[in-house]
Structures are given as structure tokens and as C-alpha cells.
CSV table of C-alpha atoms in Angstrom, one decimal:
chain,number,residue,atom,x,y,z
M,1,MET,CA,-8.3,-5.2,-5.2
M,2,GLU,CA,-8.4,-6.8,-2.2
M,3,ARG,CA,-5.9,-8.5,-2.0
M,4,ALA,CA,-3.3,-6.4,-3.3
M,5,ASP,CA,-2.0,-2.7,-1.0
M,6,GLY,CA,-2.4,-1.3,-3.8
M,7,SER,CA,-4.5,-1.4,-7.1
M,8,ALA,CA,-5.6,0.8,-10.9
M,9,TYR,CA,-7.5,-0.6,-13.9
M,10,LEU,CA,-7.6,1.5,-16.6
M,11,GLU,CA,-9.4,1.7,-20.0
M,12,PHE,CA,-6.6,3.8,-22.4
M,13,GLY,CA,-9.3,3.8,-26.0
M,14,ASP,CA,-9.6,-0.4,-26.1
M,15,ASN,CA,-7.8,-1.0,-24.2
M,16,LYS,CA,-8.1,-2.6,-21.3
M,17,VAL,CA,-5.1,-2.6,-18.2
M,18,LEU,CA,-5.7,-3.8,-14.4
M,19,ALA,CA,-2.0,-3.2,-12.7
M,20,ALA,CA,-1.8,-4.5,-9.1
M,21,VAL,CA,1.2,-3.7,-6.6
M,22,TYR,CA,2.9,-5.9,-3.6
M,23,GLY,CA,4.9,-4.3,-1.0
M,24,PRO,CA,7.0,-3.3,0.5
M,25,ARG,CA,7.6,-6.8,1.1
M,26,GLU,CA,10.3,-8.7,2.3
M,27,PHE,CA,12.3,-10.9,-0.5
M,28,HIS,CA,13.7,-14.1,-0.3
M,29,ILE,CA,16.1,-14.2,-3.6
M,30,ARG,CA,19.0,-13.2,-2.3
M,31,ARG,CA,20.7,-12.3,-5.0
M,32,PHE,CA,18.8,-10.0,-6.7
M,33,LEU,CA,18.8,-8.6,-3.1
M,34,LYS,CA,20.0,-4.2,-2.3
M,35,PRO,CA,20.7,-3.8,0.5
M,36,ASN,CA,20.8,-0.2,0.1
M,37,MET,CA,16.8,-0.3,-1.3
M,38,ALA,CA,13.8,-1.8,-2.2
M,39,VAL,CA,13.9,-3.6,-5.5
M,40,LEU,CA,11.1,-2.6,-8.1
M,41,ARG,CA,9.9,-6.0,-10.0
M,42,CYS,CA,7.2,-5.6,-12.6
M,43,ARG,CA,5.4,-8.4,-14.4
M,44,TYR,CA,3.5,-7.6,-17.8
M,45,ASN,CA,1.7,-10.2,-18.6
M,46,MET,CA,-0.7,-10.4,-22.3
M,47,ALA,CA,-4.4,-12.2,-21.9
M,48,PRO,CA,-4.5,-15.4,-24.2
M,49,PHE,CA,-8.0,-12.9,-25.8
M,50,SER,CA,-6.8,-10.0,-25.9
M,51,VAL,CA,-5.6,-9.7,-29.0
M,52,GLU,CA,-8.2,-11.0,-31.9
M,53,ASP,CA,-6.0,-14.2,-32.4
M,54,ARG,CA,-5.5,-15.7,-29.1
M,55,LYS,CA,-2.6,-15.0,-27.0
M,56,ARG,CA,-0.5,-18.0,-26.6
M,57,PRO,CA,-0.5,-17.8,-22.5
M,58,GLY,CA,2.8,-17.3,-21.0
M,59,PRO,CA,5.6,-15.1,-20.9
M,60,ASP,CA,7.3,-14.8,-24.8
M,61,ARG,CA,10.7,-11.9,-25.7
M,62,ARG,CA,7.7,-9.1,-26.0
M,63,SER,CA,6.4,-9.2,-22.9
M,64,LEU,CA,9.8,-10.4,-20.9
M,65,GLU,CA,11.3,-6.8,-22.4
M,66,ILE,CA,8.5,-4.2,-21.9
M,67,SER,CA,8.0,-6.2,-18.2
M,68,LYS,CA,11.9,-5.0,-17.7
M,69,LEU,CA,11.0,-1.8,-20.0
M,70,THR,CA,8.2,-0.8,-16.6
M,71,SER,CA,10.5,-1.2,-14.3
M,72,GLU,CA,13.2,1.0,-15.3
M,73,ALA,CA,9.8,3.8,-16.4
M,74,LEU,CA,9.0,3.5,-12.9
M,75,SER,CA,12.4,3.1,-10.5
M,76,PRO,CA,13.4,7.2,-10.9
M,77,ALA,CA,10.3,7.9,-9.5
M,78,VAL,CA,10.4,6.2,-6.8
M,79,PHE,CA,12.0,7.0,-3.3
M,80,LEU,CA,13.3,1.9,-3.5
M,81,GLU,CA,16.4,3.9,-0.4
M,82,LYS,CA,13.1,3.8,1.4
M,83,PHE,CA,13.0,0.4,1.5
M,84,PRO,CA,16.5,-1.6,1.8
M,85,ARG,CA,16.3,-5.4,1.3
M,86,SER,CA,13.1,-5.7,0.0
M,87,SER,CA,10.8,-5.6,-3.1
M,88,ILE,CA,8.1,-4.1,-5.2
M,89,ASP,CA,6.2,-6.3,-7.2
M,90,VAL,CA,4.5,-4.8,-10.2
M,91,PHE,CA,1.9,-7.3,-11.7
M,92,ILE,CA,0.1,-5.6,-14.8
M,93,GLU,CA,-2.3,-7.7,-17.0
M,94,VAL,CA,-3.4,-6.7,-20.4
M,95,LEU,CA,-7.1,-8.0,-21.1
M,96,GLN,CA,-8.0,-6.2,-23.8
M,97,ALA,CA,-4.9,-4.9,-26.4
M,98,GLU,CA,-4.7,-2.0,-28.9
M,99,GLY,CA,-2.5,-0.2,-29.9
M,100,GLY,CA,0.1,0.6,-26.9
M,101,THR,CA,-0.3,-0.8,-24.1
M,102,ARG,CA,3.1,-0.6,-22.8
M,103,CYS,CA,1.8,2.4,-22.2
M,104,ALA,CA,-1.7,2.3,-20.8
M,105,GLY,CA,0.7,-0.6,-18.6
M,106,ILE,CA,3.0,2.1,-17.2
M,107,THR,CA,0.2,4.3,-16.6
M,108,ALA,CA,-2.0,2.1,-14.4
M,109,ALA,CA,1.1,1.2,-13.0
M,110,SER,CA,2.3,4.7,-11.3
M,111,VAL,CA,-1.5,4.9,-9.9
M,112,ALA,CA,-2.0,1.7,-8.3
M,113,LEU,CA,2.4,3.2,-6.3
M,114,ALA,CA,-0.1,5.9,-5.5
M,115,ASP,CA,-2.8,3.7,-4.1
M,116,ALA,CA,-0.5,0.8,-2.2
M,117,GLY,CA,0.9,4.4,-0.7
M,118,ILE,CA,4.4,4.4,-1.6
M,119,PRO,CA,6.6,6.8,-1.9
M,120,MET,CA,7.1,9.0,-5.2
M,121,ARG,CA,8.6,12.0,-6.5
M,122,ASP,CA,6.1,11.9,-9.4
M,123,MET,CA,3.8,10.1,-11.0
M,124,VAL,CA,5.0,8.8,-14.2
M,125,VAL,CA,3.0,8.8,-16.9
M,126,ALA,CA,3.4,6.8,-20.4
M,127,CYS,CA,2.3,8.4,-24.1
M,128,ALA,CA,3.3,7.4,-26.8
M,129,ALA,CA,3.2,9.5,-30.8
M,130,GLY,CA,4.2,8.1,-34.0
M,131,LYS,CA,3.5,8.5,-38.1
M,132,SER,CA,1.0,6.7,-39.8
M,133,ASN,CA,0.4,8.0,-43.3
M,134,GLY,CA,3.1,10.2,-43.0
M,135,GLN,CA,1.4,12.4,-40.4
M,136,VAL,CA,3.2,12.6,-37.2
M,137,VAL,CA,0.3,11.7,-34.0
M,138,MET,CA,-1.0,10.2,-30.9
M,139,ASP,CA,-1.3,7.8,-29.2
M,140,LEU,CA,-0.8,4.9,-32.3
M,141,SER,CA,-4.2,2.2,-32.5
M,142,GLU,CA,-3.0,-1.2,-33.9
M,143,TRP,CA,-3.8,-0.4,-37.3
M,144,GLU,CA,-1.6,2.6,-37.5
M,145,ASP,CA,1.4,0.9,-35.2
M,146,LYS,CA,1.6,-1.7,-37.8
M,147,GLU,CA,1.0,-0.2,-41.4
M,148,GLY,CA,3.0,3.0,-39.9
M,149,GLU,CA,5.8,4.0,-40.6
M,150,ALA,CA,6.8,4.1,-36.5
M,151,ASP,CA,6.1,4.4,-32.9
M,152,VAL,CA,7.6,6.2,-29.9
M,153,PRO,CA,6.4,5.5,-26.9
M,154,VAL,CA,8.1,8.3,-23.7
M,155,ALA,CA,7.0,7.5,-20.2
M,156,ILE,CA,7.9,11.7,-18.1
M,157,MET,CA,7.6,12.3,-14.6
M,158,PRO,CA,5.4,15.5,-16.0
M,159,ARG,CA,6.9,17.8,-12.9
M,160,THR,CA,9.5,18.6,-14.0
M,161,GLY,CA,9.9,16.4,-17.3
M,162,GLU,CA,12.6,14.1,-16.8
M,163,ILE,CA,12.0,11.5,-19.9
M,164,THR,CA,12.7,8.2,-17.6
M,165,LEU,CA,11.0,5.3,-21.4
M,166,LEU,CA,11.5,6.7,-24.3
M,167,GLN,CA,11.5,4.0,-27.7
M,168,MET,CA,11.2,3.8,-30.8
M,169,ASP,CA,10.4,2.3,-34.2
M,170,GLY,CA,10.8,3.2,-37.6
M,171,GLN,CA,12.4,5.2,-39.1
M,172,LEU,CA,11.5,8.9,-38.3
M,173,THR,CA,13.7,12.4,-39.2
M,174,LYS,CA,14.9,14.6,-37.3
M,175,ASP,CA,12.1,16.5,-37.5
M,176,GLU,CA,9.5,14.2,-36.8
M,177,PHE,CA,11.2,12.8,-33.8
M,178,GLU,CA,11.1,16.2,-31.9
M,179,GLN,CA,7.2,16.7,-33.3
M,180,ALA,CA,6.6,13.4,-32.3
M,181,LEU,CA,8.1,13.6,-28.3
M,182,ASP,CA,6.7,17.2,-28.1
M,183,LEU,CA,2.7,15.5,-29.0
M,184,ALA,CA,3.3,12.7,-26.6
M,185,LYS,CA,4.8,14.7,-23.7
M,186,GLU,CA,1.6,16.2,-24.5
M,187,GLY,CA,-0.4,13.8,-24.4
M,188,CYS,CA,1.1,12.5,-21.2
M,189,MET,CA,1.0,15.4,-19.4
M,190,LYS,CA,-3.6,14.9,-20.3
M,191,ILE,CA,-2.9,11.3,-18.5
M,192,SER,CA,-1.4,13.2,-16.0
M,193,GLU,CA,-4.0,14.5,-14.8
M,194,GLU,CA,-6.9,11.7,-15.0
M,195,GLN,CA,-4.8,10.3,-13.4
M,196,LYS,CA,-4.7,12.2,-10.3
M,197,LYS,CA,-8.1,13.0,-10.2
M,198,ALA,CA,-8.5,9.1,-10.3
M,199,ILE,CA,-6.6,9.4,-7.0
M,200,LYS,CA,-8.8,12.0,-5.6
M,201,ASN,CA,-11.8,10.7,-6.1
M,202,ARG,CA,-11.2,7.1,-4.6
M,203,TYR,CA,-11.1,9.0,-1.6
M,204,GLY,CA,-14.5,11.0,-1.4
M,205,GLY,CA,-12.7,13.8,-3.7
M,206,ASP,CA,-13.3,16.2,-0.6
T,1,MET,CA,3.7,30.4,-0.7
T,2,ILE,CA,2.1,27.6,0.4
T,3,LEU,CA,-0.5,25.9,-2.9
T,4,VAL,CA,-1.9,23.6,-0.5
T,5,GLU,CA,-5.1,24.3,2.0
T,6,ASP,CA,-4.6,22.2,5.1
T,7,LYS,CA,-6.6,18.4,5.1
T,8,ASP,CA,-6.0,18.7,1.3
T,9,ILE,CA,-6.4,15.8,-0.3
T,10,VAL,CA,-3.3,15.3,-2.4
T,11,VAL,CA,-2.0,13.0,-5.3
T,12,PRO,CA,2.6,12.3,-5.8
T,13,GLY,CA,4.5,14.9,-6.7
T,14,GLU,CA,2.4,18.1,-6.2
T,15,VAL,CA,3.9,21.3,-5.6
T,16,LEU,CA,2.6,22.1,-1.7
T,17,ALA,CA,4.9,25.0,-1.0
T,18,GLU,CA,7.5,26.8,-2.7
T,19,GLY,CA,9.8,28.8,-0.9
T,20,GLU,CA,11.2,29.3,3.1
T,21,TYR,CA,9.3,25.6,3.6
T,22,TYR,CA,10.6,22.7,5.6
T,23,ALA,CA,9.2,19.5,4.7
T,24,GLY,CA,8.0,17.9,7.0
T,25,ARG,CA,7.5,13.6,6.7
T,26,GLY,CA,5.7,12.5,3.3
T,27,THR,CA,7.3,15.6,1.6
T,28,PHE,CA,10.5,16.1,-0.5
T,29,LYS,CA,12.6,18.9,-2.0
T,30,ASP,CA,13.2,20.2,-4.5
T,31,ASP,CA,15.2,22.2,-5.1
T,32,SER,CA,12.9,25.6,-3.2
T,33,LYS,CA,10.3,23.6,-4.1
T,34,VAL,CA,8.1,20.9,-1.0
T,35,CYS,CA,6.5,18.4,-3.1
T,36,SER,CA,4.4,16.1,-1.9
T,37,ALA,CA,5.9,12.4,-2.4
T,38,LEU,CA,2.7,10.2,-1.2
T,39,VAL,CA,-2.1,9.8,-1.2
T,40,GLY,CA,-2.4,11.4,1.5
T,41,LEU,CA,-3.7,14.7,3.5
T,42,VAL,CA,-1.6,17.7,3.8
T,43,ALA,CA,-0.6,19.1,7.6
T,44,ILE,CA,0.6,23.0,8.0
T,45,ARG,CA,1.8,23.8,11.6
T,46,ASP,CA,3.5,27.0,11.0
T,47,ASP,CA,6.7,26.4,8.2
T,48,LYS,CA,6.8,22.7,8.1
T,49,ILE,CA,4.4,20.8,5.9
T,50,SER,CA,3.6,16.9,5.7
T,51,VAL,CA,2.2,14.7,4.3
T,52,LEU,CA,-0.5,11.4,6.7
T,53,PRO,CA,-0.6,8.9,4.1
T,54,LEU,CA,-3.8,7.5,3.6
T,55,GLN,CA,-2.5,4.0,3.2
T,56,SER,CA,1.4,2.8,4.1
T,57,LYS,CA,3.1,-0.6,5.3
T,58,TYR,CA,5.0,0.0,9.2
T,59,ILE,CA,8.3,0.6,9.8
T,60,PRO,CA,9.8,-0.8,11.8
T,61,LYS,CA,10.8,1.8,14.9
T,62,ARG,CA,12.7,1.9,17.8
T,63,GLY,CA,10.3,2.2,21.2
T,64,ASP,CA,7.7,1.2,18.6
T,65,VAL,CA,4.9,-2.0,21.0
T,66,VAL,CA,4.3,-4.3,18.6
T,67,ILE,CA,1.8,-7.3,17.8
T,68,GLY,CA,3.3,-10.0,15.8
T,69,LYS,CA,3.3,-14.2,14.9
T,70,ILE,CA,6.1,-16.6,15.8
T,71,THR,CA,6.7,-18.0,12.2
T,72,GLU,CA,9.8,-20.0,13.2
T,73,VAL,CA,12.0,-21.2,16.4
T,74,ARG,CA,15.6,-21.2,15.4
T,75,PHE,CA,18.7,-22.6,17.5
T,76,SER,CA,18.3,-19.8,19.7
T,77,MET,CA,15.7,-17.3,18.7
T,78,TRP,CA,12.5,-16.4,17.5
T,79,ASN,CA,12.0,-14.9,13.6
T,80,VAL,CA,8.8,-13.5,14.7
T,81,ASP,CA,6.6,-11.3,11.5
T,82,ILE,CA,5.3,-8.2,12.8
T,83,ASN,CA,2.6,-7.6,10.3
T,84,SER,CA,6.5,-5.6,8.6
T,85,PRO,CA,8.3,-5.5,4.6
T,86,TYR,CA,10.8,-6.8,7.3
T,87,SER,CA,10.3,-9.8,10.2
T,88,GLY,CA,11.5,-8.5,13.9
T,89,ILE,CA,13.8,-11.6,15.9
T,90,LEU,CA,13.4,-12.7,19.3
T,91,PRO,CA,16.7,-13.4,20.6
T,92,ALA,CA,16.8,-16.9,23.4
T,93,SER,CA,18.3,-14.4,26.4
T,94,ASP,CA,15.5,-12.4,26.6
T,95,VAL,CA,12.5,-15.0,27.7
T,96,PHE,CA,15.7,-17.4,30.0
T,97,GLY,CA,17.8,-15.3,30.4
T,98,ARG,CA,21.5,-17.4,30.3
T,99,GLU,CA,19.9,-20.8,30.8
T,100,LYS,CA,18.8,-22.7,27.8
T,101,ARG,CA,14.9,-24.6,28.0
T,102,ASP,CA,13.6,-25.8,25.0
T,103,MET,CA,13.1,-22.6,23.0
T,104,ASN,CA,9.0,-24.4,21.6
T,105,LYS,CA,8.0,-25.4,24.9
T,106,ALA,CA,8.4,-21.5,25.5
T,107,PHE,CA,6.8,-20.2,22.2
T,108,ALA,CA,5.8,-22.2,19.2
T,109,VAL,CA,4.8,-21.2,15.5
T,110,GLY,CA,1.6,-19.0,16.2
T,111,ASP,CA,1.3,-18.0,18.4
T,112,ILE,CA,0.8,-14.4,19.4
T,113,LEU,CA,2.8,-12.7,20.8
T,114,PHE,CA,2.6,-8.4,22.5
T,115,MET,CA,6.4,-6.7,21.8
T,116,ARG,CA,8.6,-3.9,22.2
T,117,VAL,CA,11.1,-2.4,19.5
T,118,VAL,CA,14.1,-2.9,21.2
T,119,ASP,CA,16.4,-1.7,17.9
T,120,VAL,CA,16.5,-1.2,14.8
T,121,ASP,CA,19.6,-1.3,13.7
T,122,GLU,CA,20.4,0.5,8.8
T,123,VAL,CA,19.7,-3.0,8.0
T,124,LYS,CA,16.8,-2.7,9.0
T,125,LYS,CA,17.5,-5.7,10.9
T,126,VAL,CA,14.4,-5.2,14.2
T,127,LYS,CA,14.9,-6.9,16.9
T,128,LEU,CA,12.6,-7.3,19.9
T,129,GLY,CA,11.8,-7.7,23.5
T,130,LEU,CA,9.4,-8.9,26.5
T,131,LYS,CA,10.9,-7.0,28.8
T,132,GLY,CA,8.0,-4.3,30.0
T,133,ARG,CA,4.5,-4.2,31.3
T,134,GLY,CA,1.6,-6.2,29.1
T,135,LEU,CA,4.2,-7.6,26.9
T,136,GLY,CA,4.0,-11.2,26.5
T,137,LYS,CA,1.6,-14.3,24.5
T,138,PHE,CA,-2.1,-13.5,24.3
T,139,ARG,CA,-3.9,-16.1,25.2
T,140,GLY,CA,-7.7,-17.3,23.2
T,141,GLY,CA,-9.2,-13.4,21.7
T,142,ILE,CA,-9.4,-13.0,17.5
T,143,LEU,CA,-6.4,-10.7,15.1
T,144,VAL,CA,-7.8,-7.1,13.2
T,145,GLU,CA,-5.7,-5.6,10.5
T,146,ILE,CA,-6.0,-2.3,9.8
T,147,THR,CA,-3.2,0.3,7.9
T,148,PRO,CA,-0.3,1.4,10.1
T,149,THR,CA,-1.2,5.4,9.8
T,150,LYS,CA,-4.6,4.7,10.7
T,151,VAL,CA,-3.5,3.1,14.7
T,152,PRO,CA,-3.6,7.3,15.8
T,153,ARG,CA,-7.1,7.7,14.8
T,154,LEU,CA,-7.7,3.8,16.1
T,155,ILE,CA,-6.4,5.5,19.9
T,156,GLY,CA,-8.1,8.7,19.6
T,157,LYS,CA,-7.0,11.6,22.0
T,158,LYS,CA,-5.5,10.7,25.3
T,159,GLY,CA,-7.1,7.2,24.7
T,160,SER,CA,-10.4,8.1,23.8
T,161,MET,CA,-11.4,6.3,21.0
T,162,ILE,CA,-11.2,2.3,22.3
T,163,ASN,CA,-11.9,3.3,25.9
T,164,MET,CA,-15.3,4.3,24.8
T,165,ILE,CA,-14.8,0.8,22.4
T,166,LYS,CA,-13.4,-0.7,26.0
T,167,ASP,CA,-15.9,0.4,28.0
T,168,HIS,CA,-19.4,-0.3,25.4
T,169,THR,CA,-18.4,-4.0,24.3
T,170,LYS,CA,-15.9,-5.0,27.8
T,171,CYS,CA,-13.1,-5.9,25.8
T,172,GLU,CA,-9.9,-6.7,26.2
T,173,VAL,CA,-8.6,-3.9,23.0
T,174,VAL,CA,-4.4,-3.9,22.6
T,175,VAL,CA,-3.3,-2.1,19.5
T,176,GLY,CA,0.4,-2.8,18.2
T,177,GLN,CA,2.2,0.0,16.0
T,178,ASN,CA,1.6,-2.1,13.1
T,179,GLY,CA,-1.1,-2.7,12.9
T,180,LEU,CA,-2.2,-5.4,14.2
T,181,VAL,CA,-4.6,-5.1,17.3
T,182,TRP,CA,-5.9,-7.2,20.1
T,183,VAL,CA,-9.1,-8.0,20.8
T,184,LYS,CA,-10.9,-10.5,23.5
T,185,GLY,CA,-14.1,-10.4,25.4
T,186,LYS,CA,-17.2,-13.0,24.1
T,187,PRO,CA,-17.3,-13.8,20.8
T,188,GLU,CA,-20.3,-11.4,19.7
T,189,MET,CA,-18.6,-8.9,20.9
T,190,GLU,CA,-14.9,-9.1,19.4
T,191,ARG,CA,-17.2,-9.4,16.3
T,192,VAL,CA,-19.2,-6.0,17.3
T,193,VAL,CA,-15.1,-4.4,17.8
T,194,GLU,CA,-13.9,-6.4,14.2
T,195,LYS,CA,-16.8,-4.3,12.9
T,196,VAL,CA,-16.0,-1.0,14.7
T,197,ILE,CA,-12.7,-0.9,13.7
T,198,LYS,CA,-13.2,-1.6,10.5
T,199,THR,CA,-15.5,1.5,9.4
T,200,ILE,CA,-12.5,3.7,11.6
T,201,GLU,CA,-10.1,2.4,9.3
T,202,ALA,CA,-12.4,3.1,6.1
T,203,GLU,CA,-13.1,7.0,7.8
T,204,ALA,CA,-10.3,8.0,9.3
T,205,HIS,CA,-10.0,10.3,7.6
T,206,THR,CA,-13.5,11.8,7.6
T,207,SER,CA,-14.2,14.0,10.9
T,208,GLY,CA,-16.6,14.0,14.2
T,209,LEU,CA,-15.5,10.2,14.4
T,210,THR,CA,-16.0,10.0,17.7
T,211,ASP,CA,-20.0,10.7,17.9
T,212,ARG,CA,-20.2,8.1,14.8
T,213,VAL,CA,-18.6,5.7,16.2
T,214,ARG,CA,-20.6,6.4,19.9
T,215,GLU,CA,-23.1,6.6,18.1
T,216,MET,CA,-22.1,3.4,15.9
T,217,LEU,CA,-21.8,1.1,19.3
T,218,ASN,CA,-24.9,1.9,20.5
T,219,GLN,CA,-26.6,0.5,16.9
T,220,LEU,CA,-24.5,-2.6,16.9
T,221,LEU,CA,-25.2,-2.8,21.0
T,222,GLY,CA,-29.0,-2.5,20.4
T,223,ILE,CA,-29.5,-4.7,18.6
T,224,GLU,CA,-27.1,-7.7,20.0
T,225,GLU,CA,-28.9,-6.9,23.0
T,226,ALA,CA,-32.7,-7.5,21.2
T,227,GLU,CA,-31.4,-10.5,18.8
T,228,ALA,CA,-30.5,-12.3,22.3
T,229,GLU,CA,-33.4,-11.7,24.1
T,230,LYS,CA,-35.2,-13.3,21.3
T,231,GLU,CA,-33.1,-16.4,21.5
T,232,GLU,CA,-34.0,-16.5,24.8
T,233,GLU,CA,-37.6,-16.0,23.8
T,234,GLU,CA,-37.4,-18.7,21.6
T,235,ASP,CA,-35.4,-21.5,23.5
T,236,PHE,CA,-38.6,-20.9,26.4
T,237,LYS,CA,-41.2,-22.0,23.7
T,238,GLU,CA,-38.8,-25.1,22.9
T,239,GLU,CA,-38.5,-26.2,25.8
T,240,LEU,CA,-41.8,-25.2,26.2
T,241,ILE,CA,-42.7,-27.3,23.0
T,242,GLN,CA,-40.5,-30.0,25.0
């Protein structure tokens, strides 16, 4: 995108996600400002036409939660201390949703951050695993998520394997959980390769 | 052991080398590994590895010369936008000395200034000054914005690139370290310079750029001359008709 410092567009299955990064830029809201580091702000938004039934536009409880968790998933990877008193703003727009948009959002956002030239320890990548029809599976679809037993979104920093986001919705036994976590990590590694390829291709890939 | 080659494109988190190497700019050390922090080109100098960013924001450094725009006139200073996450301040005492005068008469909101970064403190408060040769207010001309990391490429080795542009177009060109470039000359020449600068920005990471830019300049200027001649001819014809 022309006006953003960095941007990324991701198609992940039937998910279509747009991410834009602005900053580091001057930050005016005094009470959120941190004198020793930058503040990473995220806004996750779903387009009204992104789901089957029209979604009421504007922030709701779910998108607020995802905004916060995206910011927390990305923050450990970014060298925030290099830009004191400033803010980095990440905007994630979901154009089409088909299960696992939060993971797609995080994945796209970290590519956009890299594109904006923001120094990072690693490119965060996210993937979900879960249980549907009694089987542990990777990257749930919308139907699998709704009808299935559990959903485990995971975000990691692929180089070190550090986990920056781990949620679980539903119920799993300890073994199933471990299995799901390994599966999600495996998915993350695959997506990570695509992330790197996307950035390198942008600059001619020479 | 170095895992990449000079001028490779790397992404954040990519391991560049393992073992006894120094982490230069754009990289960081994790245990014994040197990793990239940016999207950029690898530069290897002996055992120091750095990554030159392809895009970045300008972070003020003491001693830099920058181009900025006045955004606010305060009681005893001006606020200046220097195309960076941090705005600069230009104290009135720097302009007037001891005596006080009407601030607005000296510089008003919207004026473009060429300044030196006098000091940057730990919370990134940027103090600017006007002491030095060629510093001060610009009159007329246009501003072109490029990514600050590409400023060295625009200037070229010992100013080769920038001098070539100046010679070919007869424009005044001033480059600020913050990625703003001020150009003044004939309006059509200003356009040519703008176009050339944008090309340099887009192709800064490729080699043999100076020659290509020279070609481009010749081509653009050739077209300009031809068009000017044509216009003159047309003017002449119109005069005849009248």
C-alpha cells in the first residue's frame, strides 16, 4: 500500500487478510506513551462482508480481544526499545474469513512489520490446530472450528521456537494437547518459509 | 562460519553467522549466532557482519544535516517536522541571539529549513541549529521524499551521483540526511530531477546504477529538448496564423 510504511496481503485457505503498518511515528497520547520504548498498537477488524451473515461493522468484544492478543504476540519479537516515545501501529483488515483469521492476521502483520523496515528478533508466525470429529487436525476450517471439540491457536518465533501466543478453546486431554501443539508448530514452520519467500520475492529475489 | 554471502537479501531472524563474529548495524547477537534484525542486504567486512536496511525511518543523530518543515511557532522556539518519529525543536536564541523579536517574521508555519542536528538526548528530544554554511530557509523549489537509507546512494561516491544530476539539469539540489531532498531550478527540470531521484530510490540496491542514471538523464533531457522545440514551432505557426 502506498501510504503505509509497510503492508502485506495474505490468502490463507479461504481467508483473505490485509495488514498495514505505520511507524514508528510520533505518539501523542500522553498516558499510553512509554519513555523508554515504543508502543505497538494493533487493530483487528472484520469487514461486514467477510462472513456469511453480515457482520455488524465496528469493534466488538471479539475483535478487541484479538487486537490485544495480536499486539502481545508481536511485541516480544520487535526491538521496541530502539524507538522510545513513539508508536508502531498495525492494522489488520479481514476481507474474507474462513476459520483461523487471528493466525492469518498475525502472520500477515509480521510480514508487514518486516516490510516497514522495523527491526525484529524474528518473524512471528501463527497457525492453529484443534480437534474435530475426534481427531487432532491442523488449521481448522470455519466448520471444524464451530462443530469441533477444540481450537488451539499458536504463534511462535520460528528461529528459537519461543511461543508468543497460546490459546485454547474447548477441551483436550493432555496428550491431545501436546499433539495439537506439535502440529501447530509444524504448520508455523511451513508458513514461515512462505513468509520469507514473500519478502525476498518483493525485492526481485536476486 | 558465515552462512550468507555479501549482498544477499535477508529477513528478520535469519541466522547470518555462527561463532566469533561481530554484530554490526541491523543485526543482533543471540548466544553465538549473529542474526539479522531487518530486511536488507548483507555487508561483510572481515569479521563484522551488518545488514543495510532497504527501508527505514530517520532516527536523528548529532551532526546530521536535515531538511524540516516548521509545524508550530511557540513562545521561544519552533517545532519542526523532520520526517522522523521525533519532531525537532529550533530554539529562538539560535536565530536571534539575546534580543527577542517577532517569531513569525523569522519563520512561519510551513517554511522549509535546512538545519543541523545540534543534540539528541536519551529521550530523543532533537535540538536543531542553523549555525553553519548553507543552512537556513529555502525559497521556492520542490521537496522530494526518499527512504533515508538510500541517501548515501543518491549522493554517490564523493558526490558523483548528485553532482551528475546537478550538472545535467542545472538545478540546485540539497539532500538532507532524513531523506528529504530540495530541488530548485526550471520547473520542467525539477520534474526531471524528481523522476530521477525516484528511480534511484527504487533501484538503490542494484549495481551499475550511476551509468543507468546517466543514460536516463540523457534520454529525459533529450525528450525535453525535442518537446521544447516542437512547442516553439507550434507557437511560431500560431503566430503566423494570427
